[in-house]
Tab-separated table of C-alpha atoms in Angstrom:
chain	number	residue	atom	x	y	z
A	1	UNK	CA	14.958	-67.412	-37.305
A	2	UNK	CA	12.171	-67.957	-34.871
A	3	UNK	CA	12.238	-70.077	-31.945
A	4	UNK	CA	8.938	-71.545	-33.171
A	5	UNK	CA	10.856	-73.975	-35.308
A	6	UNK	CA	13.084	-75.161	-32.415
A	7	UNK	CA	11.989	-78.348	-30.799
A	8	UNK	CA	11.934	-78.073	-26.895
A	9	UNK	CA	13.311	-81.058	-24.981
A	10	UNK	CA	10.335	-81.288	-22.598
A	11	UNK	CA	7.807	-81.489	-25.579
A	12	UNK	CA	8.994	-85.017	-26.763
A	13	UNK	CA	6.193	-87.644	-25.949
A	14	UNK	CA	7.061	-91.349	-25.347
A	15	UNK	CA	5.855	-93.667	-27.881
A	16	UNK	CA	3.009	-95.888	-26.876
A	17	UNK	CA	2.875	-99.585	-26.856
A	18	UNK	CA	1.600	-101.193	-29.895
A	19	UNK	CA	2.695	-98.321	-32.280
A	20	UNK	CA	5.227	-99.299	-35.089
A	21	UNK	CA	8.454	-98.027	-33.727
A	22	UNK	CA	10.288	-99.606	-36.361
A	23	UNK	CA	9.708	-97.175	-38.917
A	24	UNK	CA	10.727	-94.434	-36.606
A	25	UNK	CA	13.955	-96.209	-35.805
A	26	UNK	CA	14.748	-96.549	-39.457
A	27	UNK	CA	13.919	-92.888	-40.081
A	28	UNK	CA	16.299	-92.060	-37.308
A	29	UNK	CA	19.014	-94.437	-38.890
A	30	UNK	CA	18.412	-92.787	-42.242
A	31	UNK	CA	18.915	-89.342	-40.630
A	32	UNK	CA	22.040	-90.379	-38.718
A	33	UNK	CA	24.422	-88.882	-40.906
A	34	UNK	CA	22.602	-85.429	-40.613
A	35	UNK	CA	22.480	-85.663	-36.740
A	36	UNK	CA	25.586	-83.864	-35.874
A	37	UNK	CA	24.700	-81.059	-38.118
A	38	UNK	CA	21.351	-80.558	-36.754
A	39	UNK	CA	22.849	-80.354	-33.305
A	40	UNK	CA	25.367	-77.777	-34.377
A	41	UNK	CA	22.632	-75.825	-36.065
A	42	UNK	CA	20.409	-76.142	-32.996
A	43	UNK	CA	23.296	-74.892	-30.805
A	44	UNK	CA	23.883	-71.988	-33.200
A	45	UNK	CA	20.180	-70.913	-33.044
A	46	UNK	CA	20.255	-71.158	-29.233
A	47	UNK	CA	23.215	-68.948	-29.109
A	48	UNK	CA	21.693	-66.400	-31.321
A	49	UNK	CA	18.618	-66.286	-29.147
A	50	UNK	CA	20.352	-65.848	-25.828
A	51	UNK	CA	22.494	-63.095	-27.627
A	52	UNK	CA	19.112	-61.390	-28.710
A	53	UNK	CA	17.909	-61.495	-25.213
A	54	UNK	CA	21.152	-59.846	-23.520
A	55	UNK	CA	20.585	-56.694	-25.653
A	56	UNK	CA	16.988	-56.321	-24.462
A	57	UNK	CA	18.440	-55.573	-20.951
A	58	UNK	CA	18.281	-51.896	-20.099
A	59	UNK	CA	21.331	-49.542	-20.018
A	60	UNK	CA	20.396	-48.221	-16.618
A	61	UNK	CA	20.678	-51.556	-14.922
A	62	UNK	CA	24.001	-52.410	-16.635
A	63	UNK	CA	25.253	-48.869	-15.308
A	64	UNK	CA	23.874	-49.780	-11.866
A	65	UNK	CA	25.714	-53.219	-11.838
A	66	UNK	CA	29.040	-51.286	-12.790
A	67	UNK	CA	28.453	-48.755	-10.104
A	68	UNK	CA	27.852	-51.603	-7.525
A	69	UNK	CA	31.044	-53.411	-8.839
A	70	UNK	CA	33.120	-50.122	-8.302
A	71	UNK	CA	31.342	-49.674	-4.753
A	72	UNK	CA	32.565	-53.395	-3.934
A	73	UNK	CA	35.901	-52.675	-5.239
A	74	UNK	CA	36.050	-49.129	-3.364
A	75	UNK	CA	38.057	-49.234	-0.002
A	76	UNK	CA	36.533	-47.813	3.280
A	77	UNK	CA	39.192	-45.190	3.056
A	78	UNK	CA	38.474	-44.222	-0.515
A	79	UNK	CA	34.730	-44.192	0.350
A	80	UNK	CA	35.288	-41.564	3.256
A	81	UNK	CA	37.456	-39.412	1.015
A	82	UNK	CA	34.530	-39.357	-1.628
A	83	UNK	CA	31.757	-38.635	0.869
A	84	UNK	CA	33.852	-35.804	2.351
A	85	UNK	CA	34.422	-34.198	-1.018
A	86	UNK	CA	30.589	-34.500	-1.694
A	87	UNK	CA	29.712	-32.813	1.787
A	88	UNK	CA	32.400	-30.002	1.108
A	89	UNK	CA	31.009	-29.464	-2.187
A	90	UNK	CA	27.301	-29.291	-0.634
A	91	UNK	CA	28.757	-26.800	1.942
A	92	UNK	CA	30.424	-24.701	-0.807
A	93	UNK	CA	27.072	-24.452	-2.819
A	94	UNK	CA	25.011	-23.434	0.452
A	95	UNK	CA	27.540	-20.676	1.391
A	96	UNK	CA	27.336	-19.226	-1.827
A	97	UNK	CA	23.475	-19.165	-1.855
A	98	UNK	CA	23.698	-17.658	1.646
A	99	UNK	CA	26.195	-15.023	0.407
A	100	UNK	CA	23.942	-14.053	-2.431
A	101	UNK	CA	20.973	-13.852	-0.041
A	102	UNK	CA	22.903	-11.609	2.544
A	103	UNK	CA	24.012	-9.286	-0.240
A	104	UNK	CA	20.373	-8.877	-1.577
A	105	UNK	CA	19.149	-8.209	2.018
A	106	UNK	CA	21.954	-5.671	2.540
A	107	UNK	CA	20.865	-3.917	-0.680
A	108	UNK	CA	17.339	-3.668	0.448
A	109	UNK	CA	18.321	-2.708	3.869
A	110	UNK	CA	20.759	0.084	2.441
A	111	UNK	CA	17.953	1.319	0.202
A	112	UNK	CA	15.472	1.630	2.769
A	113	UNK	CA	17.937	3.296	5.243
A	114	UNK	CA	18.630	5.784	2.340
A	115	UNK	CA	14.882	6.577	2.051
A	116	UNK	CA	14.641	6.947	5.745
A	117	UNK	CA	17.420	9.474	5.794
A	118	UNK	CA	15.840	11.408	2.790
A	119	UNK	CA	12.481	11.359	4.538
A	120	UNK	CA	13.798	12.711	7.540
A	121	UNK	CA	15.575	15.400	5.661
A	122	UNK	CA	12.347	16.178	3.851
A	123	UNK	CA	13.927	15.381	0.264
A	124	UNK	CA	12.365	12.166	-0.431
A	125	UNK	CA	10.294	12.428	-3.685
A	126	UNK	CA	8.905	9.319	-5.247
A	127	UNK	CA	7.869	9.977	-8.907
A	128	UNK	CA	4.604	8.192	-9.430
A	129	UNK	CA	2.623	10.853	-10.890
A	130	UNK	CA	3.581	9.852	-14.529
A	131	UNK	CA	2.008	6.427	-13.872
A	132	UNK	CA	-1.179	7.628	-12.803
A	133	UNK	CA	-4.361	7.594	-15.232
A	134	UNK	CA	-7.943	8.911	-14.836
A	135	UNK	CA	-10.255	6.242	-13.206
A	136	UNK	CA	-13.415	5.031	-14.900
A	137	UNK	CA	-16.335	6.882	-13.436
A	138	UNK	CA	-18.014	3.569	-12.983
A	139	UNK	CA	-15.338	2.591	-10.503
A	140	UNK	CA	-15.804	5.700	-8.394
A	141	UNK	CA	-18.101	4.697	-5.222
A	142	UNK	CA	-20.256	6.993	-3.252
A	143	UNK	CA	-20.857	6.155	0.571
A	144	UNK	CA	-23.775	7.728	1.985
A	145	UNK	CA	-24.671	7.893	5.639
A	146	UNK	CA	-24.552	11.360	6.929
A	147	UNK	CA	-27.533	13.452	7.001
A	148	UNK	CA	-25.713	16.769	6.678
A	149	UNK	CA	-22.375	17.760	4.670
A	150	UNK	CA	-19.191	15.684	5.420
A	151	UNK	CA	-16.512	17.879	6.952
A	152	UNK	CA	-13.545	15.801	7.683
A	153	UNK	CA	-12.240	12.398	7.323
A	154	UNK	CA	-9.213	10.169	7.941
A	155	UNK	CA	-8.167	6.787	6.704
A	156	UNK	CA	-6.652	3.919	8.995
A	157	UNK	CA	-2.996	3.183	8.587
A	158	UNK	CA	-3.713	-0.328	7.059
A	159	UNK	CA	-6.171	1.475	4.434
A	160	UNK	CA	-9.028	-0.845	5.668
A	161	UNK	CA	-11.424	1.681	7.107
A	162	UNK	CA	-12.470	5.388	6.906
A	163	UNK	CA	-13.717	7.509	9.745
A	164	UNK	CA	-15.769	10.590	8.843
A	165	UNK	CA	-17.292	13.412	10.653
A	166	UNK	CA	-20.136	15.945	9.746
A	167	UNK	CA	-22.374	18.694	10.659
A	168	UNK	CA	-24.858	16.314	11.846
A	169	UNK	CA	-22.387	15.925	14.764
A	170	UNK	CA	-22.096	12.031	13.962
A	171	UNK	CA	-19.079	9.955	13.362
A	172	UNK	CA	-19.224	6.898	11.074
A	173	UNK	CA	-16.610	4.283	10.719
A	174	UNK	CA	-16.663	2.632	7.265
A	175	UNK	CA	-15.164	-0.493	5.907
A	176	UNK	CA	-13.331	0.253	2.547
A	177	UNK	CA	-13.697	-2.837	0.715
A	178	UNK	CA	-17.467	-3.430	1.189
A	179	UNK	CA	-18.382	0.240	1.702
A	180	UNK	CA	-20.560	-0.640	4.741
A	181	UNK	CA	-21.054	1.052	7.861
A	182	UNK	CA	-19.249	-0.728	10.841
A	183	UNK	CA	-20.047	1.749	13.437
A	184	UNK	CA	-21.869	4.944	13.988
A	185	UNK	CA	-21.436	7.415	16.914
A	186	UNK	CA	-24.555	9.665	16.747
A	187	UNK	CA	-24.618	13.135	17.491
A	188	UNK	CA	-26.487	14.837	20.372
A	189	UNK	CA	-28.714	17.912	20.520
A	190	UNK	CA	-27.394	21.126	21.750
A	191	UNK	CA	-27.577	21.444	25.536
A	192	UNK	CA	-27.122	17.528	26.027
A	193	UNK	CA	-23.395	17.790	26.576
A	194	UNK	CA	-23.548	16.416	30.133
A	195	UNK	CA	-25.168	13.229	29.445
A	196	UNK	CA	-24.569	12.593	25.583
A	197	UNK	CA	-21.402	10.667	25.057
A	198	UNK	CA	-20.299	12.148	21.758
A	199	UNK	CA	-20.333	15.595	19.811
A	200	UNK	CA	-23.230	18.013	20.206
A	201	UNK	CA	-21.844	20.556	17.681
A	202	UNK	CA	-20.450	20.511	13.896
A	203	UNK	CA	-17.404	18.235	13.798
A	204	UNK	CA	-14.642	20.403	12.135
A	205	UNK	CA	-11.659	18.082	12.102
A	206	UNK	CA	-10.308	14.702	13.217
A	207	UNK	CA	-6.889	12.648	13.209
A	208	UNK	CA	-5.898	9.150	13.719
A	209	UNK	CA	-2.549	7.903	15.301
A	210	UNK	CA	0.099	6.387	13.061
A	211	UNK	CA	-0.510	3.090	15.109
A	212	UNK	CA	-4.325	3.111	14.597
A	213	UNK	CA	-4.889	3.247	18.234
A	214	UNK	CA	-6.626	6.652	18.896
A	215	UNK	CA	-8.973	8.700	16.846
A	216	UNK	CA	-9.368	12.381	17.938
A	217	UNK	CA	-12.261	14.620	16.669
A	218	UNK	CA	-12.705	18.348	17.487
A	219	UNK	CA	-15.863	20.332	17.158
A	220	UNK	CA	-17.398	23.823	16.911
A	221	UNK	CA	-18.082	23.537	20.569
A	222	UNK	CA	-14.419	23.859	21.728
A	223	UNK	CA	-14.201	20.183	22.295
A	224	UNK	CA	-11.735	17.687	21.597
A	225	UNK	CA	-12.717	13.790	22.041
A	226	UNK	CA	-10.374	10.946	22.018
A	227	UNK	CA	-11.930	7.413	21.016
A	228	UNK	CA	-10.353	4.049	20.810
A	229	UNK	CA	-10.315	3.604	16.792
A	230	UNK	CA	-10.860	-0.179	17.013
A	231	UNK	CA	-14.037	-0.255	19.069
A	232	UNK	CA	-15.246	3.371	18.802
A	233	UNK	CA	-15.308	3.629	22.685
A	234	UNK	CA	-15.018	6.974	24.070
A	235	UNK	CA	-12.042	7.594	26.256
A	236	UNK	CA	-11.136	11.225	27.026
A	237	UNK	CA	-12.350	14.588	26.416
A	238	UNK	CA	-9.734	17.519	26.310
A	239	UNK	CA	-11.101	21.186	27.196
A	240	UNK	CA	-8.995	24.357	26.991
A	241	UNK	CA	-9.618	25.968	23.745
A	242	UNK	CA	-11.794	29.104	23.916
A	243	UNK	CA	-13.140	28.734	20.296
A	244	UNK	CA	-13.884	25.954	17.551
A	245	UNK	CA	-11.331	23.549	17.149
A	246	UNK	CA	-10.340	23.676	13.575
A	247	UNK	CA	-7.341	21.411	12.963
A	248	UNK	CA	-5.846	18.247	14.594
A	249	UNK	CA	-3.052	16.107	13.856
A	250	UNK	CA	-0.986	13.242	15.655
A	251	UNK	CA	2.781	13.442	15.568
A	252	UNK	CA	3.853	10.352	13.442
A	253	UNK	CA	5.166	7.379	15.655
A	254	UNK	CA	3.905	8.842	18.883
A	255	UNK	CA	0.552	9.762	20.569
A	256	UNK	CA	1.249	13.348	20.886
A	257	UNK	CA	-1.558	15.445	19.510
A	258	UNK	CA	-1.632	18.962	18.171
A	259	UNK	CA	-4.605	20.978	17.898
A	260	UNK	CA	-5.610	24.476	16.338
A	261	UNK	CA	-8.511	26.524	16.911
A	262	UNK	CA	-10.405	29.765	15.940
A	263	UNK	CA	-8.943	31.169	19.213
A	264	UNK	CA	-5.627	31.511	17.353
A	265	UNK	CA	-3.838	29.135	19.562
A	266	UNK	CA	-1.986	25.813	18.997
A	267	UNK	CA	-2.018	23.373	21.887
A	268	UNK	CA	0.058	20.192	22.527
A	269	UNK	CA	-1.352	17.055	24.367
A	270	UNK	CA	-0.008	13.841	25.373
A	271	UNK	CA	-2.941	11.265	24.807
A	272	UNK	CA	-1.388	8.419	26.577
A	273	UNK	CA	-1.295	10.324	29.956
A	274	UNK	CA	-4.535	12.172	29.271
A	275	UNK	CA	-2.511	15.639	29.705
A	276	UNK	CA	-2.167	18.686	28.476
A	277	UNK	CA	1.434	20.048	27.624
A	278	UNK	CA	1.517	23.701	26.400
A	279	UNK	CA	-0.050	26.375	24.121
A	280	UNK	CA	1.663	28.399	21.431
A	281	UNK	CA	0.475	31.998	20.066
A	282	UNK	CA	1.336	33.810	17.072
A	283	UNK	CA	-1.461	33.927	14.356
A	284	UNK	CA	-3.499	37.074	13.996
A	285	UNK	CA	-6.691	35.492	12.653
A	286	UNK	CA	-8.591	32.188	13.192
A	287	UNK	CA	-6.577	29.148	12.360
A	288	UNK	CA	-8.031	27.026	9.680
A	289	UNK	CA	-5.921	23.980	9.251
A	290	UNK	CA	-3.021	22.187	10.848
A	291	UNK	CA	-0.672	19.275	9.913
A	292	UNK	CA	2.358	17.503	11.014
A	293	UNK	CA	4.607	14.438	10.507
A	294	UNK	CA	7.408	12.780	12.582
A	295	UNK	CA	9.546	15.803	13.407
A	296	UNK	CA	8.698	17.526	16.567
A	297	UNK	CA	6.955	20.592	14.690
A	298	UNK	CA	3.549	21.284	13.018
A	299	UNK	CA	2.470	23.388	10.211
A	300	UNK	CA	-0.779	25.843	10.289
A	301	UNK	CA	-2.716	27.930	8.016
A	302	UNK	CA	-3.769	31.422	9.474
A	303	UNK	CA	-6.879	32.352	7.386
A	304	UNK	CA	-7.332	35.856	6.899
A	305	UNK	CA	-3.855	36.811	8.299
A	306	UNK	CA	-2.470	35.397	5.276
A	307	UNK	CA	0.427	33.537	6.743
A	308	UNK	CA	1.551	29.890	6.900
A	309	UNK	CA	3.531	28.986	10.118
A	310	UNK	CA	5.990	26.281	10.972
A	311	UNK	CA	6.059	25.901	14.563
A	312	UNK	CA	9.439	24.406	16.277
A	313	UNK	CA	7.999	22.933	19.596
A	314	UNK	CA	11.334	22.370	21.225
A	315	UNK	CA	13.065	25.355	20.239
A	316	UNK	CA	9.826	27.400	21.056
A	317	UNK	CA	9.712	29.339	17.854
A	318	UNK	CA	8.023	29.808	14.512
A	319	UNK	CA	8.707	30.472	10.911
A	320	UNK	CA	6.057	32.793	9.091
A	321	UNK	CA	5.529	32.519	5.313
A	322	UNK	CA	3.317	34.836	3.017
A	323	UNK	CA	2.297	34.312	-0.340
A	324	UNK	CA	-1.704	34.044	-0.843
A	325	UNK	CA	-3.949	37.078	-1.348
A	326	UNK	CA	-6.944	35.618	0.231
A	327	UNK	CA	-7.746	33.553	3.438
A	328	UNK	CA	-5.663	30.269	3.621
A	329	UNK	CA	-8.293	27.658	4.354
A	330	UNK	CA	-6.346	24.471	3.936
A	331	UNK	CA	-2.806	22.977	4.571
A	332	UNK	CA	-0.920	19.679	3.911
A	333	UNK	CA	2.584	18.443	4.255
A	334	UNK	CA	3.983	16.562	1.365
A	335	UNK	CA	7.228	15.672	3.190
A	336	UNK	CA	9.069	17.048	6.145
A	337	UNK	CA	10.333	20.175	3.999
A	338	UNK	CA	7.457	20.961	1.749
A	339	UNK	CA	3.701	21.574	1.963
A	340	UNK	CA	0.624	22.324	-0.228
A	341	UNK	CA	-1.975	25.086	0.725
A	342	UNK	CA	-5.206	26.220	-0.855
A	343	UNK	CA	-6.910	29.691	-0.545
A	344	UNK	CA	-10.254	31.314	-1.060
A	345	UNK	CA	-8.488	33.561	-3.625
A	346	UNK	CA	-8.607	30.216	-5.890
A	347	UNK	CA	-4.945	29.342	-5.800
A	348	UNK	CA	-3.132	26.515	-4.815
A	349	UNK	CA	0.482	26.934	-3.630
A	350	UNK	CA	3.722	24.568	-3.032
A	351	UNK	CA	6.036	25.853	-0.107
A	352	UNK	CA	9.612	24.822	1.294
A	353	UNK	CA	10.204	25.444	4.909
A	354	UNK	CA	13.538	27.124	3.619
A	355	UNK	CA	12.059	29.975	1.721
A	356	UNK	CA	9.541	32.382	2.858
A	357	UNK	CA	7.877	32.580	-0.456
A	358	UNK	CA	5.843	29.634	-2.348
A	359	UNK	CA	7.973	27.530	-4.651
A	360	UNK	CA	4.984	27.295	-7.022
A	361	UNK	CA	1.747	28.787	-7.224
A	362	UNK	CA	-1.317	28.273	-9.563
A	363	UNK	CA	-3.983	30.770	-9.660
A	364	UNK	CA	-7.519	30.056	-10.357
A	365	UNK	CA	-6.750	26.576	-10.080
A	366	UNK	CA	-10.385	25.504	-10.258
A	367	UNK	CA	-11.634	28.166	-12.667
A	368	UNK	CA	-14.004	31.072	-11.780
A	369	UNK	CA	-17.841	31.516	-11.380
A	370	UNK	CA	-19.963	34.440	-12.142
A	371	UNK	CA	-20.504	36.796	-15.267
A	372	UNK	CA	-18.457	39.604	-16.836
A	373	UNK	CA	-16.726	41.730	-14.353
A	374	UNK	CA	-18.308	39.821	-11.366
A	375	UNK	CA	-16.227	36.859	-11.732
A	376	UNK	CA	-14.908	35.337	-8.768
A	377	UNK	CA	-12.383	32.170	-8.374
A	378	UNK	CA	-13.605	29.131	-7.099
A	379	UNK	CA	-12.542	28.669	-3.290
A	380	UNK	CA	-10.016	25.800	-2.591
A	381	UNK	CA	-11.677	24.097	0.141
A	382	UNK	CA	-9.330	21.002	0.565
A	383	UNK	CA	-5.823	19.891	-0.537
A	384	UNK	CA	-4.176	16.474	0.034
A	385	UNK	CA	-0.701	15.066	-0.714
A	386	UNK	CA	0.565	11.660	-1.029
A	387	UNK	CA	3.313	11.364	1.360
A	388	UNK	CA	6.871	11.572	0.063
A	389	UNK	CA	5.671	11.704	-3.623
A	390	UNK	CA	5.143	14.169	-6.370
A	391	UNK	CA	1.299	13.714	-6.412
A	392	UNK	CA	-1.090	16.096	-4.736
A	393	UNK	CA	-5.032	16.849	-4.971
A	394	UNK	CA	-7.137	19.911	-4.616
A	395	UNK	CA	-10.813	20.197	-4.146
A	396	UNK	CA	-13.324	22.978	-4.617
A	397	UNK	CA	-17.146	23.606	-5.184
A	398	UNK	CA	-16.779	23.421	-9.113
A	399	UNK	CA	-17.816	19.661	-9.281
A	400	UNK	CA	-14.354	18.308	-9.575
A	401	UNK	CA	-11.413	17.128	-7.758
A	402	UNK	CA	-8.153	18.220	-9.564
A	403	UNK	CA	-4.866	16.009	-9.372
A	404	UNK	CA	-1.462	17.662	-9.843
A	405	UNK	CA	1.875	16.674	-10.346
A	406	UNK	CA	4.918	18.307	-8.720
A	407	UNK	CA	7.858	18.799	-11.054
A	408	UNK	CA	11.391	17.722	-9.519
A	409	UNK	CA	12.303	19.975	-6.668
A	410	UNK	CA	8.682	21.055	-6.177
A	411	UNK	CA	9.278	24.081	-8.689
A	412	UNK	CA	6.035	23.947	-10.482
A	413	UNK	CA	2.519	22.182	-10.463
A	414	UNK	CA	1.217	20.609	-13.582
A	415	UNK	CA	-2.266	19.502	-13.911
A	416	UNK	CA	-2.919	15.672	-14.183
A	417	UNK	CA	-6.570	14.966	-14.619
A	418	UNK	CA	-9.970	15.707	-13.121
A	419	UNK	CA	-12.638	13.510	-11.327
A	420	UNK	CA	-16.091	14.829	-11.354
A	421	UNK	CA	-17.554	15.289	-7.826
A	422	UNK	CA	-20.687	17.239	-7.297
A	423	UNK	CA	-20.761	19.541	-4.010
A	424	UNK	CA	-18.123	21.137	-1.683
A	425	UNK	CA	-15.207	18.912	-1.382
A	426	UNK	CA	-14.574	19.782	2.319
A	427	UNK	CA	-11.796	16.963	2.834
A	428	UNK	CA	-9.450	14.944	0.617
A	429	UNK	CA	-7.216	12.165	1.933
A	430	UNK	CA	-4.755	9.834	-0.076
A	431	UNK	CA	-4.707	6.259	1.160
A	432	UNK	CA	-1.201	5.357	2.583
A	433	UNK	CA	-0.634	2.754	-0.022
A	434	UNK	CA	-1.708	5.243	-2.666
A	435	UNK	CA	-4.300	3.104	-4.329
A	436	UNK	CA	-6.962	5.532	-3.685
A	437	UNK	CA	-8.190	8.861	-2.867
A	438	UNK	CA	-11.164	9.774	-0.583
A	439	UNK	CA	-13.202	12.802	-0.896
A	440	UNK	CA	-15.397	14.253	1.888
A	441	UNK	CA	-18.502	16.182	0.028
A	442	UNK	CA	-21.480	18.247	1.227
A	443	UNK	CA	-23.923	20.660	0.040
A	444	UNK	CA	-22.226	23.393	2.055
A	445	UNK	CA	-18.699	24.623	3.122
A	446	UNK	CA	-17.265	23.075	5.982
A	447	UNK	CA	-16.993	26.348	7.917
A	448	UNK	CA	-20.260	28.125	6.811
A	449	UNK	CA	-23.326	28.462	4.642
A	450	UNK	CA	-22.391	30.904	1.973
A	451	UNK	CA	-23.819	28.594	-0.904
A	452	UNK	CA	-25.835	25.396	-0.827
A	453	UNK	CA	-25.505	23.056	-3.950
A	454	UNK	CA	-28.968	21.250	-3.758
A	455	UNK	CA	-28.058	18.478	-6.380
A	456	UNK	CA	-25.011	17.619	-4.489
A	457	UNK	CA	-25.136	14.528	-2.174
A	458	UNK	CA	-23.548	14.282	1.390
A	459	UNK	CA	-21.240	11.568	1.455
A	460	UNK	CA	-17.612	9.931	0.809
A	461	UNK	CA	-16.363	9.435	-2.777
A	462	UNK	CA	-13.785	6.835	-3.079
A	463	UNK	CA	-11.792	7.316	-6.169
A	464	UNK	CA	-9.489	4.588	-7.315
A	465	UNK	CA	-5.853	5.555	-8.660
A	466	UNK	CA	-4.977	3.281	-11.485
A	467	UNK	CA	-1.395	3.027	-12.850
A	468	UNK	CA	-0.381	2.548	-16.345
A	469	UNK	CA	0.755	-0.981	-17.346
A	470	UNK	CA	3.798	-1.695	-19.388
A	471	UNK	CA	1.444	-2.617	-22.232
A	472	UNK	CA	0.005	0.959	-22.101
A	473	UNK	CA	3.134	2.595	-21.993
A	474	UNK	CA	4.612	0.697	-24.939
A	475	UNK	CA	1.561	1.484	-27.029
A	476	UNK	CA	1.959	5.263	-26.123
A	477	UNK	CA	5.455	4.856	-27.196
A	478	UNK	CA	6.994	5.540	-23.750
């Protein structure tokens, strides 16, 4: 029943004077027999209502009251024991989490140390070529700024900047993301060497230190110049070579600089001390390329003498390798034990420092030119390798850059895909992250003017390297 029918005590109004109260009294007397029953019914209703209101109290508050009652009943000693148990449980959980984190960190460190050991031994080979796919041609960018063919380029260790040199004797620092020129060191005219800060002859090679501090450039005028990479400020000038400087490379993790020249000599310099260290002899023809990594040794390509040489600086010895039939024009280390070379006989070869002959050779890697019996292979003018991986690239003047996959153990070279690029590919470099490849292109070969491709544009092509996604792999059934 609803409480609407229960008359509240406070709602009774006193009778006014003059009203007939006798009738009311008689009515009350008449109902006198039912009074006791009404009171009992009324009290029963009140009990029902109060019981309904108790059920509406939330369960949570009831539990809270019980908990408070338990806490009131708990002695001080029991409370201390309970809190101690909670604290110990918390410590146990924290220690378990900490142990898991330490184990994870140890796994990461162990993996990194294992990679470092393999890298030092020259046996590290990351298999990433299978995940690469041809880029969209719309994503390939061309950076123009040099008036004459680009001959060389380097990428900063953080992949944010590119430095390029050209036959117009200028050096340009580029921003990779925006493609804008950040700084230009203009070239000077011949005969102004004494007063011009910069090169006055074709720049043939350049190198950047592994910490990005120093930039070294070499020209046809026998000079090596050292620059501060961040500001392009000129620091030093190294003289000593007797012919064009054709190869430069900083030893990884140091500021030791190796240089190669058409005078057939390899020189060692200490850039920090602005000092010459020593000269190494052995090649029988002009040296066309040089490279090194973290070991105290470097590799060189000897042009028409047909040899590749590994120079052991501390032992003052050299290893000699034969394999190409023509002039070896470019060389690049894949890791400490393996390297790739290209020659004007159109062949690309992969070598191990433990074998005198190539592990793998691809002849006519970029096809042939000419008609009938006058066919000649396209010269290989540039090679590049993604450090410690199975991915390499080569360039020629057949309007394409070719990417290759090295099989396990570097026993063979398989073509991956081609990227159209018009002109002579005079320089190739992979970014340190492996996210893009940069090609330095010109209308002429970097070492001469045997041909001229008029439709080519002098500049840098930035080629993004896209990796296959899991969705693409599953769609291809991989």
